[in-house]
Coordinates of C-alpha atoms in Angstrom, one line a residue:
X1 CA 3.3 5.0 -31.2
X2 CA 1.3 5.6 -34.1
X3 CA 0.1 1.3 -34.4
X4 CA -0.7 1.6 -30.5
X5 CA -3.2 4.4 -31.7
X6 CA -4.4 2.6 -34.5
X7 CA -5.1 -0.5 -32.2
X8 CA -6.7 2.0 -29.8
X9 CA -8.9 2.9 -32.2
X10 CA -9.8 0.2 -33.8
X11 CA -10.8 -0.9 -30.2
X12 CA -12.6 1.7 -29.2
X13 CA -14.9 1.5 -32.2
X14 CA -16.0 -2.1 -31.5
X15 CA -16.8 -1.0 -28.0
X16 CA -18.7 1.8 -29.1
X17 CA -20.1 1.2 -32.4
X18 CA -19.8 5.2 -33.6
X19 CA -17.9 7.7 -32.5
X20 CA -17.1 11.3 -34.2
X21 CA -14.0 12.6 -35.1
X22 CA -13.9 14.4 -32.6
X23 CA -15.0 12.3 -29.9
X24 CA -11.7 10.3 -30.6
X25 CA -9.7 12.8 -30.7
X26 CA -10.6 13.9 -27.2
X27 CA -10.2 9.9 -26.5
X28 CA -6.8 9.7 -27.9
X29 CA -5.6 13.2 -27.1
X30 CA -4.7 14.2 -30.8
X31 CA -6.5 16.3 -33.1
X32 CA -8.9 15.6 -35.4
X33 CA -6.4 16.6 -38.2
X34 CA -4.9 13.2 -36.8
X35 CA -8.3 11.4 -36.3
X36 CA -8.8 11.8 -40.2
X37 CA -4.9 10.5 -41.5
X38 CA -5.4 7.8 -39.2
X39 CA -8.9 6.1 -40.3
X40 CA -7.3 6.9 -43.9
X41 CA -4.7 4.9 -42.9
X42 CA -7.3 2.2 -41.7
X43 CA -9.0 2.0 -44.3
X44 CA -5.9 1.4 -46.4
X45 CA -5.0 -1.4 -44.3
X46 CA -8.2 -3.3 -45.2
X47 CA -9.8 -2.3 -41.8
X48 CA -13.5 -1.4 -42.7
X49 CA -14.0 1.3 -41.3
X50 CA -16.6 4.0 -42.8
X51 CA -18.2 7.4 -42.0
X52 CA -22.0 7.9 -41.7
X53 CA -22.7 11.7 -42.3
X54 CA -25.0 13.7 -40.5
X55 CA -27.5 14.2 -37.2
X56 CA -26.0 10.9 -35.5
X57 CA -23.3 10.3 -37.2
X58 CA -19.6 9.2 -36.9
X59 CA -17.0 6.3 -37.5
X60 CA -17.9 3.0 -37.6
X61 CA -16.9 -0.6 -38.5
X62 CA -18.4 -2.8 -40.9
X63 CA -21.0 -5.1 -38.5
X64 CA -19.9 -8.4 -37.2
X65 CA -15.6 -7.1 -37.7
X66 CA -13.6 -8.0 -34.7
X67 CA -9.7 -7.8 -34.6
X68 CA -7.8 -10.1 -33.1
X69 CA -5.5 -9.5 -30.0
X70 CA -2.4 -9.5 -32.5
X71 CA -1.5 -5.8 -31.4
X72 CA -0.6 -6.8 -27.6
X73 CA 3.0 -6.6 -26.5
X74 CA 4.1 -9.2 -23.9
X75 CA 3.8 -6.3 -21.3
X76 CA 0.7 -6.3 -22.1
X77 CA -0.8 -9.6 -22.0
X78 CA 1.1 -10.1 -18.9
X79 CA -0.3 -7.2 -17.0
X80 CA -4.3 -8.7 -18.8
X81 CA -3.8 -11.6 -16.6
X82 CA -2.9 -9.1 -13.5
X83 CA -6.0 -7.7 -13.8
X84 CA -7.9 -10.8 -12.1
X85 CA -8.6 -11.0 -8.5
X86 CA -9.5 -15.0 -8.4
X87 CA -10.4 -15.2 -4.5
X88 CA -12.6 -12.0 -4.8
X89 CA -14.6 -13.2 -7.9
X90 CA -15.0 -16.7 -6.6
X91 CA -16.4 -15.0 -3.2
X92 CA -19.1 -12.8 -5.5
X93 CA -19.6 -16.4 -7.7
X94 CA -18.1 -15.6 -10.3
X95 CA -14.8 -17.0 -10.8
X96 CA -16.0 -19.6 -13.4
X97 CA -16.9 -16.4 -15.7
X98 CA -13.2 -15.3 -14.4
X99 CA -11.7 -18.5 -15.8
X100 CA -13.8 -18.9 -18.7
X101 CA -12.8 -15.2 -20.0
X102 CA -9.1 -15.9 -19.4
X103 CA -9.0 -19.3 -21.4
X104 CA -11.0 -17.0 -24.5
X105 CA -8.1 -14.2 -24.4
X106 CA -5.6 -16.9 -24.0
X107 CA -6.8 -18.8 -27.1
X108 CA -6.7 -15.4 -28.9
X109 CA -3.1 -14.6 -27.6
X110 CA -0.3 -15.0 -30.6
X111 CA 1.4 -18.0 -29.7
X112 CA 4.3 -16.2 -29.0
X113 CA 2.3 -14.9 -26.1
X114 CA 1.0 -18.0 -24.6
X115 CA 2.8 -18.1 -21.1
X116 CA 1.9 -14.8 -20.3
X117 CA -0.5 -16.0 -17.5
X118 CA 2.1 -18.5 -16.0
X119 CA 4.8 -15.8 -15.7
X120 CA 2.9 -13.2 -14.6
X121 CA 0.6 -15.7 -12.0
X122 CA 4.5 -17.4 -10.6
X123 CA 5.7 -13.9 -10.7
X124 CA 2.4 -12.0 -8.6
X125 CA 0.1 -12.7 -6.2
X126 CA -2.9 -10.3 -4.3
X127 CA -3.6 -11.7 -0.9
X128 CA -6.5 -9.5 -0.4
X129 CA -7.3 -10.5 3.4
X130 CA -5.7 -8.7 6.4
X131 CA -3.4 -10.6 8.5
X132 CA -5.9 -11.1 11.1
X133 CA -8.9 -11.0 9.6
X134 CA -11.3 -14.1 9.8
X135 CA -11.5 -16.0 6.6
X136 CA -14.7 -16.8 4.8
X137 CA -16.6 -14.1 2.7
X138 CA -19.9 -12.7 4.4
X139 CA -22.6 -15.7 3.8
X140 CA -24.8 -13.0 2.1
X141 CA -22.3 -11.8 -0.3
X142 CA -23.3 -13.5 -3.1
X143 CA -27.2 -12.0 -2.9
X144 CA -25.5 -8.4 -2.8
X145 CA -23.1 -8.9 -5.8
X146 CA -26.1 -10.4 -7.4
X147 CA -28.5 -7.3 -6.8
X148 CA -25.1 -4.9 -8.1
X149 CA -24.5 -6.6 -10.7
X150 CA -28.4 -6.7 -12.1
X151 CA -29.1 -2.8 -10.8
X152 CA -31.9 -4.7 -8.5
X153 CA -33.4 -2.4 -5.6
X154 CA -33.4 -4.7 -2.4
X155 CA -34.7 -4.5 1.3
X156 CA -31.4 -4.8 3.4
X157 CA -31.8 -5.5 7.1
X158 CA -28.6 -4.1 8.7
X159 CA -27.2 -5.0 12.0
X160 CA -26.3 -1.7 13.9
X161 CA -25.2 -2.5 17.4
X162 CA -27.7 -4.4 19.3
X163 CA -30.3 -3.4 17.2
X164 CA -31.3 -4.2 13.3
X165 CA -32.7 -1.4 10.5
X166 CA -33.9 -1.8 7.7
X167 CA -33.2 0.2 4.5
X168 CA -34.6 0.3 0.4
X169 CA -31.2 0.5 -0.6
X170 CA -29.9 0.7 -4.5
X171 CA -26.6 -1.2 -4.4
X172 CA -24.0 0.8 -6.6
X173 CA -21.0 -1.4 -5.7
X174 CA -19.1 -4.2 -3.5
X175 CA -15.3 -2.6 -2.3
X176 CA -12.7 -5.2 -0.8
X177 CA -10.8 -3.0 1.5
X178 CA -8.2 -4.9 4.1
X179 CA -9.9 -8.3 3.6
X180 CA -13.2 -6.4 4.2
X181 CA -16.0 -6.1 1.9
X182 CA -18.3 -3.2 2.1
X183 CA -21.4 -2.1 -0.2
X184 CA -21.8 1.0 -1.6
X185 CA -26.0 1.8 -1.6
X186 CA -27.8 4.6 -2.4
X187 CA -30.6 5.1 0.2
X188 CA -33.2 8.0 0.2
X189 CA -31.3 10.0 -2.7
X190 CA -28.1 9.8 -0.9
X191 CA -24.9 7.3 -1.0
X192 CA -24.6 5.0 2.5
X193 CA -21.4 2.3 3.0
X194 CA -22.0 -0.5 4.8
X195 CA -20.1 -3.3 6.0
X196 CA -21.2 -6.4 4.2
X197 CA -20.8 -8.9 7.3
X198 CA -23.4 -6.9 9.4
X199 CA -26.4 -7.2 6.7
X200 CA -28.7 -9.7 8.1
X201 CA -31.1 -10.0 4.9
X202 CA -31.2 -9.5 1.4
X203 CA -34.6 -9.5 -0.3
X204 CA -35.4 -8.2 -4.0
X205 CA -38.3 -6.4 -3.8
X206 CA -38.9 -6.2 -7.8
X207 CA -37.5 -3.5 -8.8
X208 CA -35.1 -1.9 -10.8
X209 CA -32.8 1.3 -10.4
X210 CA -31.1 3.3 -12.5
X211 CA -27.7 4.7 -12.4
X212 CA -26.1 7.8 -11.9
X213 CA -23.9 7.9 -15.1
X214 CA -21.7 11.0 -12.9
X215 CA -21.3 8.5 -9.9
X216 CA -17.5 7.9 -9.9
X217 CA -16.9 4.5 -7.6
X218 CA -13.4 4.9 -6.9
X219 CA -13.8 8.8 -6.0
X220 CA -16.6 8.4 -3.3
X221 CA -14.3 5.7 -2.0
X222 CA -11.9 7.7 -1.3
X223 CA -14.1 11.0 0.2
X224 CA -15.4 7.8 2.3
X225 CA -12.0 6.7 3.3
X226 CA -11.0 10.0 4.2
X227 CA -14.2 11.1 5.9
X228 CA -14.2 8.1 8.5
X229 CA -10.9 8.7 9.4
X230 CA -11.4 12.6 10.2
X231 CA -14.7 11.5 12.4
X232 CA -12.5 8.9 14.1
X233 CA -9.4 11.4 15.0
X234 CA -11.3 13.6 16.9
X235 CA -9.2 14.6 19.7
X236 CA -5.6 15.9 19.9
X237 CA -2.7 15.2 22.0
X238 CA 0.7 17.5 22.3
X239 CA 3.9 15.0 22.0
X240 CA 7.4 14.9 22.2
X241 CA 9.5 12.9 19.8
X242 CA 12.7 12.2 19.6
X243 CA 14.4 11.4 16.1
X244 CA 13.7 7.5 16.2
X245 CA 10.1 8.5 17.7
X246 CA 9.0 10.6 14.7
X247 CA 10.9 7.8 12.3
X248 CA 9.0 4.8 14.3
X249 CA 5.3 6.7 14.3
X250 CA 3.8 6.1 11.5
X251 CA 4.0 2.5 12.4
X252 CA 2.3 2.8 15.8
X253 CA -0.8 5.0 14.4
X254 CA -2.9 5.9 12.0
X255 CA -1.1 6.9 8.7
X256 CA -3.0 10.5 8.6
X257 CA -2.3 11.1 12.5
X258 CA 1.3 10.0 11.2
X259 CA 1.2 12.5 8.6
X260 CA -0.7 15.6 10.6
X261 CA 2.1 15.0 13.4
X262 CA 4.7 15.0 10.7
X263 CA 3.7 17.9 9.4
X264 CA 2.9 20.7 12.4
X265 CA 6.1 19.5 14.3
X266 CA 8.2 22.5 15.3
X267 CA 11.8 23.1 15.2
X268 CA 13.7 20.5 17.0
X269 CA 15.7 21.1 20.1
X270 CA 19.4 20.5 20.9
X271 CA 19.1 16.9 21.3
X272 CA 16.8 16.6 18.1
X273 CA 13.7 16.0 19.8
X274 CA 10.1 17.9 18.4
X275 CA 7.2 19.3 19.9
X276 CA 4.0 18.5 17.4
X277 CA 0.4 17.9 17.6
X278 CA -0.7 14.3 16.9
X279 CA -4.8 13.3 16.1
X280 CA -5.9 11.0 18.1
X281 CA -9.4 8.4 18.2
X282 CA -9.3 8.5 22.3
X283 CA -7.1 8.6 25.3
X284 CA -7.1 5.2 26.2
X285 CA -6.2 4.6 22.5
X286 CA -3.8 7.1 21.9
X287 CA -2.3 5.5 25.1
X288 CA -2.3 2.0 23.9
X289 CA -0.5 3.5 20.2
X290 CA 2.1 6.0 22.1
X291 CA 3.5 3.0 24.3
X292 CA 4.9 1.1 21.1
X293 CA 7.7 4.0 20.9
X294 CA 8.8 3.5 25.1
X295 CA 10.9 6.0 25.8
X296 CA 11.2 7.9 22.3
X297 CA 8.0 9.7 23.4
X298 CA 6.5 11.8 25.9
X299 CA 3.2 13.0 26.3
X300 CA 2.8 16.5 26.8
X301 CA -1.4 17.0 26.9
X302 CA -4.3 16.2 27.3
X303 CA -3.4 15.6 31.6
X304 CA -5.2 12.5 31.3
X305 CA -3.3 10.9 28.7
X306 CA 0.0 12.2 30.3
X307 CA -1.5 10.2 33.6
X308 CA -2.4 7.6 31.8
X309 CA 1.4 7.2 30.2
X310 CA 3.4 7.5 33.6
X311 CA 0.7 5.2 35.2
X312 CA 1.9 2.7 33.1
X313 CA 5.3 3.2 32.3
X314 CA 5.6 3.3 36.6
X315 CA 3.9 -0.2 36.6
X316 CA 6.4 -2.0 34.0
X317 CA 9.2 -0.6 35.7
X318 CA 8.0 -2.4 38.7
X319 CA 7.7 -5.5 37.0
X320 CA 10.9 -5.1 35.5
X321 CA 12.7 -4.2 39.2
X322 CA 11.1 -7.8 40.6
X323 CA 14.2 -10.7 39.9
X324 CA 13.1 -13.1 36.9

């Protein structure tokens, strides 16, 4: 445990240039106590490492020192080479950087390590795109991973609906959700998502932004992901399921209605069946979702929806009474 920590170290210092004692003790969860034996024990190993004193000061490595990647177990080089997503990069243009960074930690591997990429690349594979999703990036990806990568503030021209706006936007980020991409864009002071197939136009207008070192990507995401589905759920529908109905829901809705319904059903009755409340996007969808479970549900309220159920559960057993 202790070489793992020295290689984190090491590491983190060539990243960083300086850092105190205890910045890398916070880093490393030890103390400082620890921080101290430890570049000690550095320093014995011929690593040059040295302390600058003062205002400003803090660990540092002699300039140009690199290590090599001799501290990396084979779990760990296999897992480097999971950390690619080839179809992604190559939509954004850059899966020649991709390939070209691989072939460098490759030729720094021990040659112990070598097949790491082959095991873990016949072993794993991320097929990022939905089942039925079109294939093809957008045509304007490239021109938005472009502006995120270079912090470049750009005119978008968005389609919504029928119409187009357009929007000074500061793009933060690209996120592949479902075989979907979508940009994350600060417009006006505030953080705006927008599907990456509907943007009409990308144009630079010159400038530069900078970032908000307390934006956390993979946080908003989620307050995103979460958000869009409580404004899409807006309506509620009283259900009975039986035992196979409350088994076979969360693969007929959404997983949140799934887990809302899951959790307010009530006690069940004799024959196992529950009473619950289930979120729903709209009668004629809820209608469309309940009808996957046949007869292992039964719609309770809204009166239209409960309509809307027998209505069609009356017209398939009609078509089912005609001979085949």
């Amino acid at each position: 445990m202790r070489a793992a920590r020295l290689i984190s170290m090491v590491l983190l210092l060539q990243s960083r240039e300086a850092m105190t004692a205890g910045e890398l003790a916070r880093e490393l969860e030890v103390s400082e106590r620890t921080v101290y034996r430890d570049m000690e024990a550095l320093s014995a190993a011929g690593v040059p490492v040295y302390a600058d004193q003062g205002r400003g000061g803090g660990y540092r490595l002699v300039g140009g020192y690199r290590t090599r990647l001799t501290g990396l177990t084979r779990e760990e080089a296999e897992a480097l080479f999971l950390s690619g997503l080839p179809g992604p990069a190559g939509d954004m243009g850059r899966a020649g950087a991709l390939a070209s960074a691989e072939l460098k930690v490759l030729a720094a591997l021990p040659a112990a390590l070598r097949d790491a990429p082959a095991r873990a690349s016949q072993r794993f594979l991320l097929d990022a795109p939905g089942w039925f999703g079109e294939a093809g990036p957008p045509p304007l990806l490239r021109e938005l991973a472009r502006a995120v990568w270079q912090d470049e503030t750009v005119e978008l021209r968005y389609r919504r609906g029928d119409a187009e706006v357009v929007r000074t936007a500061e793009p933060y980020a690209l996120v592949l959700k479902n075989g979907v991409w979508y940009l994350v864009a600060r417009v006006s002071g505030s953080f705006r998502t927008y599907r990456a197939d509907r943007v009409a136009a990308v144009r630079p207008d010159g400038g530069v932004f900078d970032r908000d070192e307390a934006f956390d990507l993979a946080a908003h995401w989620r307050a995103e992901a979460a958000a869009f589905v409580r404004s899409m759920l807006r309506e509620e529908a009283t259900v009975r399921l039986s035992p196979a109905g409350m088994r076979l829901l969360r693969y007929a809705v959404e997983p949140h209605a799934a887990r809302r319904a899951a959790a307010d059903a009530g006690e069940p009755d004799e024959r196992g069946w529950v009473v619950t409340t289930l979120p729903i996007e709209s009668v004629p969808v809820a209608a469309s979702e309940l009808l996957r479970l046949g007869a292992e549900a039964e719609v309770l309220a809204p009166p239209e929806l409960r309509a809307r159920m027998a209505d069609s559960a009356a017209r398939m057993a009609e078509l089912y009474r005609r001979p085949g």
